[in-house]
mmCIF file of C-alpha atoms in Angstrom:
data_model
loop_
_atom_site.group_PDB
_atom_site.id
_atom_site.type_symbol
_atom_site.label_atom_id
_atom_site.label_comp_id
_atom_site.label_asym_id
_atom_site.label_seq_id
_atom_site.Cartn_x
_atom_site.Cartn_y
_atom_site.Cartn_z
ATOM 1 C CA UNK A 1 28.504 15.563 -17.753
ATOM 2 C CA UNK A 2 27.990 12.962 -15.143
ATOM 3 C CA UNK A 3 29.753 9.456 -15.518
ATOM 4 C CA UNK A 4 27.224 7.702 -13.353
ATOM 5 C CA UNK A 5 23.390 7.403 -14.114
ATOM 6 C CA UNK A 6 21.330 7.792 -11.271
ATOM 7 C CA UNK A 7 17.496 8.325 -11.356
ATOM 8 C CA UNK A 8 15.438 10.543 -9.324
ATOM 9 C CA UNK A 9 15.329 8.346 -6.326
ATOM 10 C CA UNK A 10 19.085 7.841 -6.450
ATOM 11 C CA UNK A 11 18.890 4.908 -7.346
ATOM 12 C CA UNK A 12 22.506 4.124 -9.370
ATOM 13 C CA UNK A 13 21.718 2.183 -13.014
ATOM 14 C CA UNK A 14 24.465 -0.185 -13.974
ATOM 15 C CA UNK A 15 22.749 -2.418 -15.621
ATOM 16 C CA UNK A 16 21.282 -2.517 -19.047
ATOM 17 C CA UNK A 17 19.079 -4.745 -20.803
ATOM 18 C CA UNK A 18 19.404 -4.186 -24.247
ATOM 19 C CA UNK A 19 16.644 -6.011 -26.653
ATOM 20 C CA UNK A 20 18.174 -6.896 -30.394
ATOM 21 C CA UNK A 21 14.648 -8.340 -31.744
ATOM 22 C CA UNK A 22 11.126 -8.307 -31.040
ATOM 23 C CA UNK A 23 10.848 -11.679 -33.005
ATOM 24 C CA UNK A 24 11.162 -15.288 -31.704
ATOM 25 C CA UNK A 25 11.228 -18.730 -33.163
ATOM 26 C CA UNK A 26 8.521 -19.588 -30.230
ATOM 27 C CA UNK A 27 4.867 -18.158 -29.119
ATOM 28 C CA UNK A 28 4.729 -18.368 -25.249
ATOM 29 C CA UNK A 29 1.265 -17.612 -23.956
ATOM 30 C CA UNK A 30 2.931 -15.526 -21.058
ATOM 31 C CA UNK A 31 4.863 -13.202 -23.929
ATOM 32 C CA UNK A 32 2.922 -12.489 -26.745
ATOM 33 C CA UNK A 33 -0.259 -13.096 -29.129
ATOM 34 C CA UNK A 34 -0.445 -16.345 -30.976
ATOM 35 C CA UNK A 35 -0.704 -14.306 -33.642
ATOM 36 C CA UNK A 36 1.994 -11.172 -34.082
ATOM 37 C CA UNK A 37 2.550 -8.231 -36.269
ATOM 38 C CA UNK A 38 6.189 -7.796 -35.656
ATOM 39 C CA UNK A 39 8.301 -4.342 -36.530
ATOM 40 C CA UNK A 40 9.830 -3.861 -39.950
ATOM 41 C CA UNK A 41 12.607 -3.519 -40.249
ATOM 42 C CA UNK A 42 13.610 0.458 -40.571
ATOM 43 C CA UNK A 43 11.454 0.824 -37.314
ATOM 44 C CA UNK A 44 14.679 -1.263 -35.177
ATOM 45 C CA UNK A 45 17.525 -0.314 -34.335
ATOM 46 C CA UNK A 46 20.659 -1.429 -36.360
ATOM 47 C CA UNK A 47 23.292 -3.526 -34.758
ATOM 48 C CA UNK A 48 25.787 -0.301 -35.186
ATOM 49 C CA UNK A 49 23.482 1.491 -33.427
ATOM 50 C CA UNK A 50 22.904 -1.385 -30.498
ATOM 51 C CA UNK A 51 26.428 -1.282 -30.050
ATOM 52 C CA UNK A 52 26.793 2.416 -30.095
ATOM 53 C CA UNK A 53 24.457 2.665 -27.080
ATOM 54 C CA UNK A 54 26.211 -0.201 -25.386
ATOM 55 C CA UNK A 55 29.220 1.944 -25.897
ATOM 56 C CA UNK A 56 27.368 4.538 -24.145
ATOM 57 C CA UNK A 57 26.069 3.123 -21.369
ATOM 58 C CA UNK A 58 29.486 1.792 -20.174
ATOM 59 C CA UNK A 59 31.236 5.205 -20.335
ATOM 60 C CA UNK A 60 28.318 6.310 -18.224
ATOM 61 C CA UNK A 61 28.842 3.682 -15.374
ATOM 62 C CA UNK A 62 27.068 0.748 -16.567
ATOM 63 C CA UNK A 63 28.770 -2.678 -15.764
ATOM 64 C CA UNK A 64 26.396 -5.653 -16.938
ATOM 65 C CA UNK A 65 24.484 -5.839 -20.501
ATOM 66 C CA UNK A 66 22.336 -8.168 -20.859
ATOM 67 C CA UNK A 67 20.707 -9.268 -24.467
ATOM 68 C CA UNK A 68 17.498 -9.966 -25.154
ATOM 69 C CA UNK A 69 14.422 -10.563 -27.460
ATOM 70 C CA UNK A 70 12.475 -11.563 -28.571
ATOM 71 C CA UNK A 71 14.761 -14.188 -29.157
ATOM 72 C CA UNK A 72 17.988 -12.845 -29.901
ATOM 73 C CA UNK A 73 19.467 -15.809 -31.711
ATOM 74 C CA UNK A 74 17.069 -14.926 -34.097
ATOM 75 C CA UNK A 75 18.920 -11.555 -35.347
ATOM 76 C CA UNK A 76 21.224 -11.884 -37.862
ATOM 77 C CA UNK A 77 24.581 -11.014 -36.901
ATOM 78 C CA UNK A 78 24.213 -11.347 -33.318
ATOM 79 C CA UNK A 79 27.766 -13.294 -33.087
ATOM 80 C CA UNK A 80 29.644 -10.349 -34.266
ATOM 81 C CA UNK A 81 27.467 -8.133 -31.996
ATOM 82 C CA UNK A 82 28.244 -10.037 -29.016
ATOM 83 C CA UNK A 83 31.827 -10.091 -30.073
ATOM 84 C CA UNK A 84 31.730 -6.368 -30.221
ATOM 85 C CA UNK A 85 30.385 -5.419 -26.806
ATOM 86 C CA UNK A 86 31.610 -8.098 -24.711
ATOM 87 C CA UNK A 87 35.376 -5.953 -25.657
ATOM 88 C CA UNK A 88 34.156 -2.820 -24.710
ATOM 89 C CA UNK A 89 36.076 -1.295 -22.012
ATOM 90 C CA UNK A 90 34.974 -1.501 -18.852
ATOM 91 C CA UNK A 91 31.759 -3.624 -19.168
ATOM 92 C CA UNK A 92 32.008 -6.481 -16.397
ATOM 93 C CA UNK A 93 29.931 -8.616 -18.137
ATOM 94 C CA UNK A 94 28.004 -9.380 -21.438
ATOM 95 C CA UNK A 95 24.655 -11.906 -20.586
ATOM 96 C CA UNK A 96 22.537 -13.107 -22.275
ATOM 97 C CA UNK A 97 18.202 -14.489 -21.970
ATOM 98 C CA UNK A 98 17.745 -16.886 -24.457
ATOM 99 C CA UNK A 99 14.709 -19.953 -24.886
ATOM 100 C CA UNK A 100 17.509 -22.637 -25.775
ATOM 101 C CA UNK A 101 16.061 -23.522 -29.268
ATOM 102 C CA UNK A 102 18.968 -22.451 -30.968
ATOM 103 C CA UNK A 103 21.834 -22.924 -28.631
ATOM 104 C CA UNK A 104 23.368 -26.561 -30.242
ATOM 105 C CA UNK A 105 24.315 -24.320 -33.014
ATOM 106 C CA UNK A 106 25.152 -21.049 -31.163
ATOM 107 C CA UNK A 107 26.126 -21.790 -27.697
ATOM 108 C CA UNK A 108 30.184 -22.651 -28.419
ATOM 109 C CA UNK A 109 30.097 -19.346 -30.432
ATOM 110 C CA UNK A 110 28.486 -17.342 -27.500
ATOM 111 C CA UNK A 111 31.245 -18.384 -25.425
ATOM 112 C CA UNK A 112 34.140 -17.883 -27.800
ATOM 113 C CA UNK A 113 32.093 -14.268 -28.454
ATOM 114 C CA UNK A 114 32.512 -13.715 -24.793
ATOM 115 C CA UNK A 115 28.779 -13.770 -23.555
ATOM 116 C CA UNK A 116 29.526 -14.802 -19.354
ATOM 117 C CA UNK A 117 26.007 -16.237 -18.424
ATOM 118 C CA UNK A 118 23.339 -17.642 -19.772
ATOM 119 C CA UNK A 119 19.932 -17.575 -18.700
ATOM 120 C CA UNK A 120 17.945 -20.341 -20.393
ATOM 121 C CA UNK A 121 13.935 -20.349 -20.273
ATOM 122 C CA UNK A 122 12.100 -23.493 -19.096
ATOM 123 C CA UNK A 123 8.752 -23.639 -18.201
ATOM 124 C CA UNK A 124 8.060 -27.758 -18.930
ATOM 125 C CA UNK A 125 9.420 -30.753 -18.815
ATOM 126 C CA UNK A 126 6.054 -32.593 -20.041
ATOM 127 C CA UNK A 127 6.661 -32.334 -24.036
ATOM 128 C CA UNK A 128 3.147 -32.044 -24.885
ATOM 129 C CA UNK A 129 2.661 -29.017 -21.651
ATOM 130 C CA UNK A 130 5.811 -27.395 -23.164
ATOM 131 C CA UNK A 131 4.571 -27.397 -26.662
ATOM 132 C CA UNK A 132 1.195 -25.898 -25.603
ATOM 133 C CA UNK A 133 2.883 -22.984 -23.055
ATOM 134 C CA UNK A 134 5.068 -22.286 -26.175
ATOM 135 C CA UNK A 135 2.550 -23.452 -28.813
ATOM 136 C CA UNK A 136 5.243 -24.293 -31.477
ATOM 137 C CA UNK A 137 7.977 -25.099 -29.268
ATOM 138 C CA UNK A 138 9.943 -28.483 -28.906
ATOM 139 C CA UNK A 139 11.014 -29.190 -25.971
ATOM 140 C CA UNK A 140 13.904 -32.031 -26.758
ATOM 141 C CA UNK A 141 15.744 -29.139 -28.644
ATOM 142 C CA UNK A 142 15.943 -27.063 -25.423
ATOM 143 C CA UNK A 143 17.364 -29.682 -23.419
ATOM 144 C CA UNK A 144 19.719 -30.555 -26.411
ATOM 145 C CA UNK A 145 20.556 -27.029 -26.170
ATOM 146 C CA UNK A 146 21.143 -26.849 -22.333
ATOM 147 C CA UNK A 147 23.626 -29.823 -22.871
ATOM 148 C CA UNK A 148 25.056 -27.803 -25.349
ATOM 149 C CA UNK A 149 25.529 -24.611 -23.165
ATOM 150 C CA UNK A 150 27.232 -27.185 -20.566
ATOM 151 C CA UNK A 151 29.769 -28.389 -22.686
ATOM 152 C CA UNK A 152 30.751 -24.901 -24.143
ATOM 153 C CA UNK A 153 31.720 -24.187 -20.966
ATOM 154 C CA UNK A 154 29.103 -22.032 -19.363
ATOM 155 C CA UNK A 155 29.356 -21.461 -15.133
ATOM 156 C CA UNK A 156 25.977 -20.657 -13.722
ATOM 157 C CA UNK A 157 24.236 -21.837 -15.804
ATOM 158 C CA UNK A 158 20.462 -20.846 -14.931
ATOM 159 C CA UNK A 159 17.329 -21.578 -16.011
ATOM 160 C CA UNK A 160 13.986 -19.491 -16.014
ATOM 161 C CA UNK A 161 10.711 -20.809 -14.857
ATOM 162 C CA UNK A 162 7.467 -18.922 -15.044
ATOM 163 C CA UNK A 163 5.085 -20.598 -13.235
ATOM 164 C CA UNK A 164 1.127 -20.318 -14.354
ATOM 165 C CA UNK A 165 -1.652 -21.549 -12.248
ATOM 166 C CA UNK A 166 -3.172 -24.637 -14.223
ATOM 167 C CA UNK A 167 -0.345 -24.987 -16.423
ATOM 168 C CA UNK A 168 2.543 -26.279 -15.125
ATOM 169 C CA UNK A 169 2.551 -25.292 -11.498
ATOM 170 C CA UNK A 170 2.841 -29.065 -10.529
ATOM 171 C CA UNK A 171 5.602 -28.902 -12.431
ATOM 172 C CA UNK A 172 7.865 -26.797 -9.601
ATOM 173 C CA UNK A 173 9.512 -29.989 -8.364
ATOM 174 C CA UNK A 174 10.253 -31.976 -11.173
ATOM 175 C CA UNK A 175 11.937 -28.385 -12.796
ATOM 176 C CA UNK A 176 13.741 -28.464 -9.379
ATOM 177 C CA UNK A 177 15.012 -31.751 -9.563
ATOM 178 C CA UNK A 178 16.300 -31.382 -13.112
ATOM 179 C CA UNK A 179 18.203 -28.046 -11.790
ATOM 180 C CA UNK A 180 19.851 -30.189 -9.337
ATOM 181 C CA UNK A 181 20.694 -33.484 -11.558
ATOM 182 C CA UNK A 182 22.625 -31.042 -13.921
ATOM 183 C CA UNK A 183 24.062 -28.816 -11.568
ATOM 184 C CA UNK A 184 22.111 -25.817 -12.553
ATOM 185 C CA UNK A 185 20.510 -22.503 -10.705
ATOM 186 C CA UNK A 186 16.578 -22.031 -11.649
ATOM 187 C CA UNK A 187 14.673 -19.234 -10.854
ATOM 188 C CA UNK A 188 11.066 -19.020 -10.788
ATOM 189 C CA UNK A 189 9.034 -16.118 -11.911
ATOM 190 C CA UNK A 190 5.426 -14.716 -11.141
ATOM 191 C CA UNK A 191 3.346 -13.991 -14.313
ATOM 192 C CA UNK A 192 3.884 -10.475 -15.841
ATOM 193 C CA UNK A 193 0.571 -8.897 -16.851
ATOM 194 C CA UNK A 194 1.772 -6.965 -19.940
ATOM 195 C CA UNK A 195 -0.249 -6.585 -22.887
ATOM 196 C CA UNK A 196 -3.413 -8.528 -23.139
ATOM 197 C CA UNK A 197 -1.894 -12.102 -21.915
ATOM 198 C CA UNK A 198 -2.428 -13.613 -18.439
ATOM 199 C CA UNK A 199 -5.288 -11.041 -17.287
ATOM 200 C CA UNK A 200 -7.567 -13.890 -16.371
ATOM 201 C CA UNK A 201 -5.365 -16.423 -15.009
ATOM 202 C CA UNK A 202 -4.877 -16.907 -11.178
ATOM 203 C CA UNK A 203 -1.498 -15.501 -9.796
ATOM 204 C CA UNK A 204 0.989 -18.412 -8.736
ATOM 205 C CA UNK A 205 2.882 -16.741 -6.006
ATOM 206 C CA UNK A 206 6.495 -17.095 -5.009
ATOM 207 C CA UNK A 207 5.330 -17.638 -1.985
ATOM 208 C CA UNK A 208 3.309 -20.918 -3.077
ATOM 209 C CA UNK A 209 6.395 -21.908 -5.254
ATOM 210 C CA UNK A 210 8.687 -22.190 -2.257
ATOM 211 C CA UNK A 211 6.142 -23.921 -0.219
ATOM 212 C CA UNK A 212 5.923 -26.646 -3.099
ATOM 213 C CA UNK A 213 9.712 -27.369 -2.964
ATOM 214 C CA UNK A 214 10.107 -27.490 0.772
ATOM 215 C CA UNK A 215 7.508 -30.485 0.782
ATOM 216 C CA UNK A 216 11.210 -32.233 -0.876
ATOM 217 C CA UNK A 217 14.529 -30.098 0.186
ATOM 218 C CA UNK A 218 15.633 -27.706 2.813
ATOM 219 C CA UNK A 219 16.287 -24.536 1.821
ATOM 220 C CA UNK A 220 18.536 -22.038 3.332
ATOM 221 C CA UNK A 221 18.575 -18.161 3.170
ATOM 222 C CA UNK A 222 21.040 -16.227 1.037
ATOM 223 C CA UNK A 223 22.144 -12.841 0.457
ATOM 224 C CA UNK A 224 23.679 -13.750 -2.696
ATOM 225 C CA UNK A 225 23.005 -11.198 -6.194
ATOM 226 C CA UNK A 226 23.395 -11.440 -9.574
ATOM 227 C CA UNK A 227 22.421 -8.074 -10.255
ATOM 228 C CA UNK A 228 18.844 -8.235 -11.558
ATOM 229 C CA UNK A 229 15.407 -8.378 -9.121
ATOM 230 C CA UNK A 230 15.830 -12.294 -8.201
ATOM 231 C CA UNK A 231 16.331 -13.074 -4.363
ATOM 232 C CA UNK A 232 17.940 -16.232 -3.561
ATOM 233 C CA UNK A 233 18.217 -19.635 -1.223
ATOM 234 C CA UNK A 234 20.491 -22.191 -1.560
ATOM 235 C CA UNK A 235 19.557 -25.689 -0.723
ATOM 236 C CA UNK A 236 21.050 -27.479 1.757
ATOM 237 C CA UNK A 237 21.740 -30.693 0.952
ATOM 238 C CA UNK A 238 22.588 -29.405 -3.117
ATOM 239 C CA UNK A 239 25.135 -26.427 -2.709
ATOM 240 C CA UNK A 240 25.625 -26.555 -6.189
ATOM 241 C CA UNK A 241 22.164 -25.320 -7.341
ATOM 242 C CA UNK A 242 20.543 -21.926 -6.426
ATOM 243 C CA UNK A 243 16.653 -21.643 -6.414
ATOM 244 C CA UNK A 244 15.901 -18.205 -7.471
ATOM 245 C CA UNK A 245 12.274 -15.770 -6.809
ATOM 246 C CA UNK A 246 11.591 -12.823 -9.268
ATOM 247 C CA UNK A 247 7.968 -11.881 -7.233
ATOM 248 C CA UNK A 248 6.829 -8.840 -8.782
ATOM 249 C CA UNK A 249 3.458 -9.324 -7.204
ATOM 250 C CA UNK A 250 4.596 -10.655 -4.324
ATOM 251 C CA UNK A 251 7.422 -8.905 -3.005
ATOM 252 C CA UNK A 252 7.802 -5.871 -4.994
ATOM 253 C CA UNK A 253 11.987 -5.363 -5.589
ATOM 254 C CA UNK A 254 12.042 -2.170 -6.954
ATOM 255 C CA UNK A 255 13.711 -0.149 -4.073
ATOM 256 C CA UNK A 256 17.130 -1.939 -5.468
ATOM 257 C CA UNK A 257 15.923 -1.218 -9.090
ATOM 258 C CA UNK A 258 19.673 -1.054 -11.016
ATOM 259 C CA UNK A 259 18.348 -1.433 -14.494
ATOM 260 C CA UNK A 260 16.772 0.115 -17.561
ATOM 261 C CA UNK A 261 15.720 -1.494 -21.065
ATOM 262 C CA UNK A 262 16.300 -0.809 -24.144
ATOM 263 C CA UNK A 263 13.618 -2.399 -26.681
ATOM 264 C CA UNK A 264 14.431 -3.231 -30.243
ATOM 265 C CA UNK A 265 12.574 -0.187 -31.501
ATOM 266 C CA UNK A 266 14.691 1.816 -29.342
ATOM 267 C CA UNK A 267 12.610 3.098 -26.852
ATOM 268 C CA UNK A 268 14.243 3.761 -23.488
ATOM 269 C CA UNK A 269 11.588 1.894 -20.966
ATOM 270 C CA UNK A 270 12.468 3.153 -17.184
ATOM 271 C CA UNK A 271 10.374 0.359 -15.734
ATOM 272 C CA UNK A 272 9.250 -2.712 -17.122
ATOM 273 C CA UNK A 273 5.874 -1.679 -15.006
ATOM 274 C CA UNK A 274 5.191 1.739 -16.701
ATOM 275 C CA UNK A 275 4.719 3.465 -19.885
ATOM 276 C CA UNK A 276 7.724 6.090 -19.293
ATOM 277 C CA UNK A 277 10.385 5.678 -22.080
ATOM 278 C CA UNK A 278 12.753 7.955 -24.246
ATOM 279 C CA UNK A 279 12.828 7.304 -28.298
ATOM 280 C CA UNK A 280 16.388 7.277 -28.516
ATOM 281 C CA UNK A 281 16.626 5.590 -32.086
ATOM 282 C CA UNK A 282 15.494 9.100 -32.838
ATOM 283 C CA UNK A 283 18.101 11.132 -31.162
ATOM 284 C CA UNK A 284 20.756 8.162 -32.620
ATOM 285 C CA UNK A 285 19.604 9.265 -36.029
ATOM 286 C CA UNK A 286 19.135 12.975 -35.076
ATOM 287 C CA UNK A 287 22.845 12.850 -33.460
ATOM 288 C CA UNK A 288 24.978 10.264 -35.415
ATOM 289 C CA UNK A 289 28.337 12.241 -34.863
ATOM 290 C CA UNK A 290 27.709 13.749 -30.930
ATOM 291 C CA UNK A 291 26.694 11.721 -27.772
ATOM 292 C CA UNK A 292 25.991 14.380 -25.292
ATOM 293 C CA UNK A 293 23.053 15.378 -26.557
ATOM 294 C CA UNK A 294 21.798 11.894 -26.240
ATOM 295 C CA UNK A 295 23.005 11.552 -22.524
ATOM 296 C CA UNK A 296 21.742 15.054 -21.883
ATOM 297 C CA UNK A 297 18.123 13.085 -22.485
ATOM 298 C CA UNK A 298 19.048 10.044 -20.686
ATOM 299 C CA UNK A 299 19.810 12.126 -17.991
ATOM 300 C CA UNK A 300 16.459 14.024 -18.082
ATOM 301 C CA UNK A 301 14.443 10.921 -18.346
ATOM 302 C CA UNK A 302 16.317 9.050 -15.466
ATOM 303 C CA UNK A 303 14.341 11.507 -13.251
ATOM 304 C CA UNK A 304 11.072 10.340 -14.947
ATOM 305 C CA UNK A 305 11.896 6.735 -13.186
ATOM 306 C CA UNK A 306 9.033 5.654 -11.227
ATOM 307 C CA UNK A 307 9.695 4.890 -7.750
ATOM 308 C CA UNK A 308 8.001 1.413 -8.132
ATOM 309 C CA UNK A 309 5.263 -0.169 -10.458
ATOM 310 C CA UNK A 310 1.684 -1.466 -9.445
ATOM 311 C CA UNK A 311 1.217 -4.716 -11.713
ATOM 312 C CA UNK A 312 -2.181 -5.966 -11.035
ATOM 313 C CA UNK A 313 -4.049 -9.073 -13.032
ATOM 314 C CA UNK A 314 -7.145 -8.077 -12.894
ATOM 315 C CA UNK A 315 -9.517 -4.594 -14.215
ATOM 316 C CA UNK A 316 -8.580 -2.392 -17.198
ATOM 317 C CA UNK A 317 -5.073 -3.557 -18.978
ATOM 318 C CA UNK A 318 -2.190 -1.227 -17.478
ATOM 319 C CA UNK A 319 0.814 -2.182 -20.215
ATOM 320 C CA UNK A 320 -0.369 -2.753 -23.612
ATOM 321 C CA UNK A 321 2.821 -3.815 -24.880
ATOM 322 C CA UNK A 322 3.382 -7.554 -25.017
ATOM 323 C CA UNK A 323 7.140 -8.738 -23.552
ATOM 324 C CA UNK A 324 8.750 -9.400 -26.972
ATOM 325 C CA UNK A 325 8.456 -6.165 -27.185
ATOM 326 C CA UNK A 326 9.638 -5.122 -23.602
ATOM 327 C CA UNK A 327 13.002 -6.658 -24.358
ATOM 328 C CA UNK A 328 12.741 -10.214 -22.170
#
């Protein structure tokens, strides 16, 4: 059986994005209902079974995990989990998506756990704007929790901005500013139709995003990575800060496509952009003792990967599935 896992376009997967809850302490109106039926429990995968298929995915080639939700400082246990893949041989590096509300208490853990990066969502710095995008959220225990991240030791630090047309799209330079001030990267991201959420809001393009900040700072082009879909510029006058695009609208990324997710449920998604998955929390139950059979199917499905997805805002909804449930 092959080491590597390469899809159908030969496109090599070495990064895995591994969900450990659809739940989350916060509502955002770009991720989920206000209200939410959320999975019981025997529908989720254990955390023996998480780290089984992180085990998995390493032997097979895969070199960054990255945890997500949900919000996965919301599973119990998650310490020890982290603890537990971050030593598997072979994995470059454990990461981890979190929205900051719980990082005064679990950020110095994280680190001593071994989690590398963290990528810290941000969408406001207007309390009241930052309450309403998140609807329950608080916005001083983010920034508490960004501090937090800071002194724990975290490098590259970055935060994640989605940017929504009315909301807080003149918001781009003051989330800019506070990048720079505290010596962070930010990355700004175009609304994800999935589910039912943002199919009748205007698209805020990357595009328009960079235009905003070059009104203030001169930005420079880079080939830098850091393994997922973001491109990068550095500014010039700031070396210390990175100003990241994730434009799947705008400037579709997915002939460098590296990754697959994993949701909570255990479903095998191929592309965050289409319904083609694998149920592998069945074949973990179906195989508890014997892995090939499992990679036999991951194999299979690998050659189900589309070539690219077609997200559009408007017409009949394409993804019914809200991002809790996507795995970030």
């Amino acid at each position: 059986m092959s080491s590597t896992l390469i899809d159908g376009f030969g496109r090599k997967i070495d990064y895995v994005r591994l969900s450990v809850t659809d739940r989350c302490d916060f509502r955002c109106i770009y991720c989920m209902a206000e209200d939410m039926t959320f999975l019981p429990r025997q529908r989720i995968l254990t955390l023996e079974e998480i780290h089984r298929c992180a085990e998995l995915f390493v032997a097979n080639g895969v070199r960054k995990i990255r945890l997500t939700g949900g919000e996965p400082l919301t599973r119990k246990g998650i310490i020890g989990l982290c603890e537990k893949i971050s030593a598997i041989p072979g994995l470059d590096e454990l990461v981890m998506t979190t929205n900051g509300s719980q990082l005064v208490k679990y950020a110095q853990p994280l680190a001593d756990a071994g989690v590398k990066r963290l990528n810290i969502s941000l969408d406001s710095l207007c309390p009241a704007k930052f309450k309403a995008m998140t609807r329950v959220g608080d916005l001083q225990h983010v920034l508490d929790g960004i501090q937090a991240a800071r002194q724990a030791g975290f490098k590259n630090l970055k935060i994640n901005s989605v940017v929504i047309q009315g909301h807080n799209d003149d918001e781009i330079l003051a989330l800019t500013d506070y990048a720079i001030e505290n010596q962070l990267d930010i990355t700004f991201i175009e609304e994800m139709p999935l589910g039912h959420v943002g199919r009748a809001r205007e698209l805020f393009s990357s595009d328009q995003v960079r235009d905003s900040i070059a009104e203030r700072y001169s930005m420079l082009n880079s080939t830098e990575s850091s393994g997922g879909p973001a491109r990068y510029m550095r500014l010039k006058d700031y070396s210390q800060t990175r100003i990241g695009f994730i434009s799947p609208h705008s400037h579709n990324f997915c002939s460098t496509c590296n990754r697959i997710r994993l949701t909570v449920e255990g479903k095998l998604l191929l592309c965050l952009g289409n319904e083609h998955s694998l149920d592998l929390l069945a074949l973990l139950r179906r195989y508890p003792l014997s892995d090939e059979p499992i990679l036999a199917s991951i194999h299979k499905a690998l050659h189900n990967k589309p070539e690219q997805h077609h997200f559009s805002s408007d017409g009949e909804v394409q993804i019914v599935r809200f991002m809790n449930t996507s795995g970030g």
